[in-house]
């Protein structure tokens, strides 16, 4: 309930989230699938960079190069194949290729036990292996299985969101009976006066347009501590955001618990 209240249109937010559990198409194109695939693409690129770096490093030592290059070249080819599937959003193909991925055993090289160059090259490969282990844990199920999980969650999520809405209605009635309001009420009452939700987002009301003419500048300090509801109020009382100036520092963002972003 507290989280939803940080959004300018809580009821619409609840409806949008419920709809996410009735996806059309495959799981790869759901918000969760896209998030995992984006992470996979980034992780695979990191692994490719480490592997290419190792190949570049071994050029400094012909003996290491001769012993290690075939295995690392095989790693690179496999990683490029994973990258292709991730960027094409081919969930099942990527899942299969990750499970089938194998690292060729490195040939033994005598006299290099504490060699720093060998340590760097081996360290890169160890990190790549750990990265692939993380991806393997994410892509353990097929696209259809993931889709079925999402659909199975739908009635549970709908009941949860219904309970949140009911809680809000009862709480509003109790506050109205006692003629009291909290800080969130003030924000949302202001939003009702200032904006109207639309399919594309929101439009400012006549009240907002009249108010905006009273302000030469709308300046917001500590912008990192504002949530979406507060941000929309600032935008609504500005002149189409042309006189809106914000100062913030992401490193000082300590109010994420109340959905400041």
Short mmCIF file of C-alpha atoms in Angstrom, two decimals:
data_model
loop_
_atom_site.label_atom_id
_atom_site.label_comp_id
_atom_site.label_asym_id
_atom_site.label_seq_id
_atom_site.Cartn_x
_atom_site.Cartn_y
_atom_site.Cartn_z
CA UNK A 1 0.00 0.00 0.00
CA UNK A 2 2.78 2.43 0.92
CA UNK A 3 4.66 1.59 -2.27
CA UNK A 4 1.64 2.11 -4.50
CA UNK A 5 0.91 5.47 -2.89
CA UNK A 6 4.21 6.79 -4.22
CA UNK A 7 2.75 6.58 -7.73
CA UNK A 8 0.60 9.40 -9.07
CA UNK A 9 -2.25 7.08 -10.16
CA UNK A 10 -2.27 4.13 -7.71
CA UNK A 11 -5.34 2.33 -9.07
CA UNK A 12 -4.06 2.44 -12.63
CA UNK A 13 -0.69 1.18 -11.41
CA UNK A 14 -2.42 -1.81 -9.78
CA UNK A 15 -4.35 -2.57 -12.98
CA UNK A 16 -1.20 -2.37 -15.10
CA UNK A 17 0.68 -4.74 -12.82
CA UNK A 18 -2.18 -7.25 -12.78
CA UNK A 19 -2.23 -7.21 -16.59
CA UNK A 20 1.45 -8.15 -16.68
CA UNK A 21 0.51 -11.62 -15.41
CA UNK A 22 -1.55 -12.29 -18.53
CA UNK A 23 1.21 -12.02 -21.13
CA UNK A 24 0.70 -12.39 -24.84
CA UNK A 25 3.48 -14.12 -26.73
CA UNK A 26 6.52 -15.70 -25.13
CA UNK A 27 8.13 -15.19 -21.73
CA UNK A 28 11.20 -13.62 -23.30
CA UNK A 29 9.15 -10.54 -24.18
CA UNK A 30 7.60 -10.07 -20.74
CA UNK A 31 9.13 -7.43 -18.48
CA UNK A 32 10.85 -10.16 -16.43
CA UNK A 33 12.16 -11.95 -19.51
CA UNK A 34 13.49 -8.72 -20.97
CA UNK A 35 15.19 -7.86 -17.70
CA UNK A 36 16.91 -11.25 -17.51
CA UNK A 37 17.94 -11.13 -21.18
CA UNK A 38 19.37 -7.63 -20.78
CA UNK A 39 21.37 -8.83 -17.79
CA UNK A 40 22.52 -11.88 -19.76
CA UNK A 41 23.62 -9.73 -22.70
CA UNK A 42 25.62 -7.50 -20.35
CA UNK A 43 27.16 -10.45 -18.48
CA UNK A 44 28.12 -12.22 -21.71
CA UNK A 45 29.72 -9.03 -23.07
CA UNK A 46 31.73 -8.82 -19.84
CA UNK A 47 32.85 -12.44 -20.28
CA UNK A 48 33.79 -11.78 -23.92
CA UNK A 49 35.85 -8.75 -22.86
CA UNK A 50 37.70 -10.77 -20.22
CA UNK A 51 38.39 -13.59 -22.68
CA UNK A 52 39.63 -11.24 -25.38
CA UNK A 53 41.82 -9.51 -22.79
CA UNK A 54 43.32 -12.87 -21.84
CA UNK A 55 44.06 -13.63 -25.51
CA UNK A 56 45.77 -10.27 -25.84
CA UNK A 57 47.81 -10.82 -22.68
CA UNK A 58 49.12 -14.23 -23.70
CA UNK A 59 50.72 -12.70 -26.79
CA UNK A 60 53.38 -11.41 -24.39
CA UNK A 61 54.58 -14.98 -23.76
CA UNK A 62 54.87 -17.42 -26.70
CA UNK A 63 54.87 -20.45 -24.41
CA UNK A 64 51.65 -19.46 -22.69
CA UNK A 65 50.17 -18.46 -26.01
CA UNK A 66 50.85 -21.86 -27.55
CA UNK A 67 49.43 -23.71 -24.54
CA UNK A 68 46.36 -21.57 -23.82
CA UNK A 69 45.20 -19.97 -27.07
CA UNK A 70 43.19 -22.96 -28.40
CA UNK A 71 41.12 -23.23 -25.21
CA UNK A 72 40.53 -19.49 -24.91
CA UNK A 73 39.64 -19.24 -28.60
CA UNK A 74 37.07 -21.97 -28.04
CA UNK A 75 35.72 -20.01 -25.05
CA UNK A 76 35.40 -16.89 -27.18
CA UNK A 77 33.56 -18.71 -29.97
CA UNK A 78 31.12 -20.15 -27.44
CA UNK A 79 30.54 -16.79 -25.79
CA UNK A 80 29.88 -15.11 -29.13
CA UNK A 81 27.29 -17.80 -29.81
CA UNK A 82 25.63 -17.01 -26.46
CA UNK A 83 25.67 -13.30 -27.25
CA UNK A 84 23.96 -13.93 -30.58
CA UNK A 85 21.10 -15.80 -28.89
CA UNK A 86 20.75 -13.23 -26.10
CA UNK A 87 20.57 -10.28 -28.48
CA UNK A 88 18.05 -12.12 -30.64
CA UNK A 89 15.97 -12.76 -27.47
CA UNK A 90 15.95 -16.50 -28.20
CA UNK A 91 15.34 -17.75 -24.68
CA UNK A 92 15.33 -21.50 -25.32
CA UNK A 93 18.33 -21.34 -27.64
CA UNK A 94 20.31 -19.34 -25.10
CA UNK A 95 19.26 -21.67 -22.29
CA UNK A 96 20.38 -24.71 -24.27
CA UNK A 97 23.70 -23.17 -25.27
CA UNK A 98 24.47 -22.17 -21.69
CA UNK A 99 23.80 -25.70 -20.44
CA UNK A 100 25.94 -27.19 -23.20
CA UNK A 101 28.79 -24.72 -22.77
CA UNK A 102 32.06 -26.44 -21.90
CA UNK A 103 35.52 -25.14 -21.09
CA UNK A 104 38.41 -27.00 -22.66
CA UNK A 105 41.07 -28.09 -20.21
CA UNK A 106 44.16 -25.89 -20.29
CA UNK A 107 47.44 -27.54 -21.20
CA UNK A 108 49.99 -27.73 -18.41
CA UNK A 109 52.84 -25.21 -18.54
CA UNK A 110 55.87 -25.94 -16.35
CA UNK A 111 57.72 -23.24 -14.46
CA UNK A 112 54.77 -20.80 -14.32
CA UNK A 113 53.42 -21.56 -10.85
CA UNK A 114 53.63 -17.99 -9.52
CA UNK A 115 53.87 -16.18 -12.84
CA UNK A 116 51.76 -12.96 -12.65
CA UNK A 117 50.84 -13.04 -16.34
CA UNK A 118 49.57 -16.62 -16.04
CA UNK A 119 47.70 -15.61 -12.87
CA UNK A 120 45.96 -12.76 -14.66
CA UNK A 121 44.96 -14.93 -17.61
CA UNK A 122 43.70 -17.73 -15.36
CA UNK A 123 41.88 -15.22 -13.17
CA UNK A 124 40.01 -13.89 -16.18
CA UNK A 125 38.86 -17.37 -17.08
CA UNK A 126 37.77 -18.13 -13.51
CA UNK A 127 35.60 -14.99 -13.56
CA UNK A 128 34.09 -16.04 -16.89
CA UNK A 129 33.25 -19.46 -15.43
CA UNK A 130 31.53 -17.86 -12.43
CA UNK A 131 29.58 -15.59 -14.77
CA UNK A 132 28.36 -18.59 -16.77
CA UNK A 133 27.33 -20.31 -13.53
CA UNK A 134 25.13 -17.33 -12.64
CA UNK A 135 23.54 -17.38 -16.09
CA UNK A 136 22.96 -21.11 -15.84
CA UNK A 137 20.99 -20.54 -12.64
CA UNK A 138 18.79 -17.99 -14.42
CA UNK A 139 18.12 -19.98 -17.58
CA UNK A 140 17.28 -23.31 -15.95
CA UNK A 141 13.72 -23.43 -17.35
CA UNK A 142 12.27 -23.24 -20.85
CA UNK A 143 10.37 -20.25 -22.19
CA UNK A 144 7.10 -22.17 -21.90
CA UNK A 145 7.83 -23.16 -18.30
CA UNK A 146 8.57 -19.55 -17.39
CA UNK A 147 5.37 -18.45 -19.10
CA UNK A 148 3.40 -21.02 -17.15
CA UNK A 149 4.94 -19.78 -13.89
CA UNK A 150 3.82 -16.23 -14.68
CA UNK A 151 0.28 -17.33 -15.53
CA UNK A 152 0.08 -19.45 -12.37
CA UNK A 153 0.94 -16.34 -10.37
CA UNK A 154 -1.91 -14.32 -11.93
CA UNK A 155 -4.75 -15.20 -9.51
CA UNK A 156 -2.45 -14.82 -6.50
CA UNK A 157 -1.28 -11.40 -7.62
CA UNK A 158 -4.84 -10.32 -8.43
CA UNK A 159 -5.99 -11.31 -4.93
CA UNK A 160 -3.05 -9.43 -3.39
CA UNK A 161 -3.74 -6.27 -5.40
CA UNK A 162 -7.44 -6.53 -4.58
CA UNK A 163 -6.57 -6.69 -0.90
CA UNK A 164 -4.36 -3.61 -1.24
CA UNK A 165 -7.17 -1.69 -2.93
CA UNK A 166 -9.68 -2.82 -0.28
CA UNK A 167 -7.27 -1.78 2.48
CA UNK A 168 -6.97 1.67 0.90
CA UNK A 169 -10.74 2.07 0.62
CA UNK A 170 -11.31 1.10 4.27
CA UNK A 171 -8.48 3.33 5.47
CA UNK A 172 -9.85 6.28 3.47
CA UNK A 173 -13.28 5.74 5.03
CA UNK A 174 -11.80 5.66 8.54
CA UNK A 175 -9.82 8.85 7.94
CA UNK A 176 -12.85 10.57 6.45
CA UNK A 177 -14.95 9.64 9.47
CA UNK A 178 -12.35 11.16 11.79
CA UNK A 179 -11.72 14.12 9.44
CA UNK A 180 -7.98 13.46 9.27
CA UNK A 181 -5.47 13.15 6.43
CA UNK A 182 -1.90 11.97 6.05
CA UNK A 183 0.90 13.38 3.91
CA UNK A 184 0.09 11.00 1.04
CA UNK A 185 -3.50 12.25 1.00
CA UNK A 186 -2.29 15.82 0.50
CA UNK A 187 -0.14 14.71 -2.44
CA UNK A 188 -2.94 12.80 -4.13
CA UNK A 189 -5.56 15.49 -3.53
CA UNK A 190 -3.17 17.94 -5.17
CA UNK A 191 -2.72 15.55 -8.09
CA UNK A 192 -6.49 15.23 -8.56
CA UNK A 193 -6.67 19.01 -8.90
CA UNK A 194 -3.67 19.28 -11.19
CA UNK A 195 -3.64 16.32 -13.58
CA UNK A 196 -5.91 13.86 -15.32
CA UNK A 197 -4.65 10.41 -16.36
CA UNK A 198 -4.69 9.46 -20.05
CA UNK A 199 -3.61 6.42 -22.03
CA UNK A 200 -0.40 8.22 -22.97
CA UNK A 201 0.33 9.47 -19.45
CA UNK A 202 -1.39 12.57 -18.11
CA UNK A 203 -2.68 16.02 -19.07
CA UNK A 204 -2.76 19.13 -16.91
CA UNK A 205 -6.11 20.48 -15.79
CA UNK A 206 -7.28 24.08 -16.14
CA UNK A 207 -6.44 24.56 -12.46
CA UNK A 208 -2.84 23.50 -13.13
CA UNK A 209 -2.58 25.80 -16.13
CA UNK A 210 -3.84 28.75 -14.09
CA UNK A 211 -1.43 27.98 -11.25
CA UNK A 212 1.53 27.60 -13.59
CA UNK A 213 1.15 31.22 -14.72
CA UNK A 214 1.89 32.34 -11.15
CA UNK A 215 5.41 30.88 -11.16
CA UNK A 216 8.31 32.34 -13.15
CA UNK A 217 10.47 29.40 -12.13
CA UNK A 218 9.84 26.05 -10.46
CA UNK A 219 13.06 25.03 -8.73
CA UNK A 220 13.46 21.71 -6.92
CA UNK A 221 16.38 21.03 -4.61
CA UNK A 222 17.34 17.53 -3.36
CA UNK A 223 15.64 16.14 -6.45
CA UNK A 224 16.96 12.65 -5.72
CA UNK A 225 14.57 12.46 -2.77
CA UNK A 226 11.36 12.85 -4.80
CA UNK A 227 9.06 10.04 -5.87
CA UNK A 228 6.88 9.85 -8.97
CA UNK A 229 3.82 11.45 -7.36
CA UNK A 230 5.82 14.45 -6.13
CA UNK A 231 7.60 14.77 -9.46
CA UNK A 232 4.30 14.98 -11.30
CA UNK A 233 3.16 17.82 -9.04
CA UNK A 234 6.27 19.80 -9.94
CA UNK A 235 5.70 19.17 -13.63
CA UNK A 236 2.04 20.09 -13.44
CA UNK A 237 2.63 23.53 -11.91
CA UNK A 238 5.43 24.37 -14.35
CA UNK A 239 4.88 25.92 -17.76
CA UNK A 240 5.06 22.73 -19.84
CA UNK A 241 8.29 21.95 -17.95
CA UNK A 242 10.13 24.80 -19.71
CA UNK A 243 10.69 26.68 -16.44
CA UNK A 244 11.39 23.59 -14.34
CA UNK A 245 14.89 23.30 -12.82
CA UNK A 246 16.01 20.42 -10.63
CA UNK A 247 19.21 19.85 -8.65
CA UNK A 248 19.98 16.41 -7.27
CA UNK A 249 22.79 14.03 -6.46
CA UNK A 250 22.23 10.31 -7.01
CA UNK A 251 24.97 9.53 -4.46
CA UNK A 252 22.85 11.15 -1.75
CA UNK A 253 19.74 9.15 -2.59
CA UNK A 254 18.85 7.62 0.80
CA UNK A 255 15.05 7.58 0.60
CA UNK A 256 14.54 4.62 -1.73
CA UNK A 257 12.52 2.97 1.05
CA UNK A 258 9.79 5.52 0.33
CA UNK A 259 10.25 5.10 -3.41
CA UNK A 260 12.34 8.23 -4.01
CA UNK A 261 14.09 7.85 -7.33
#
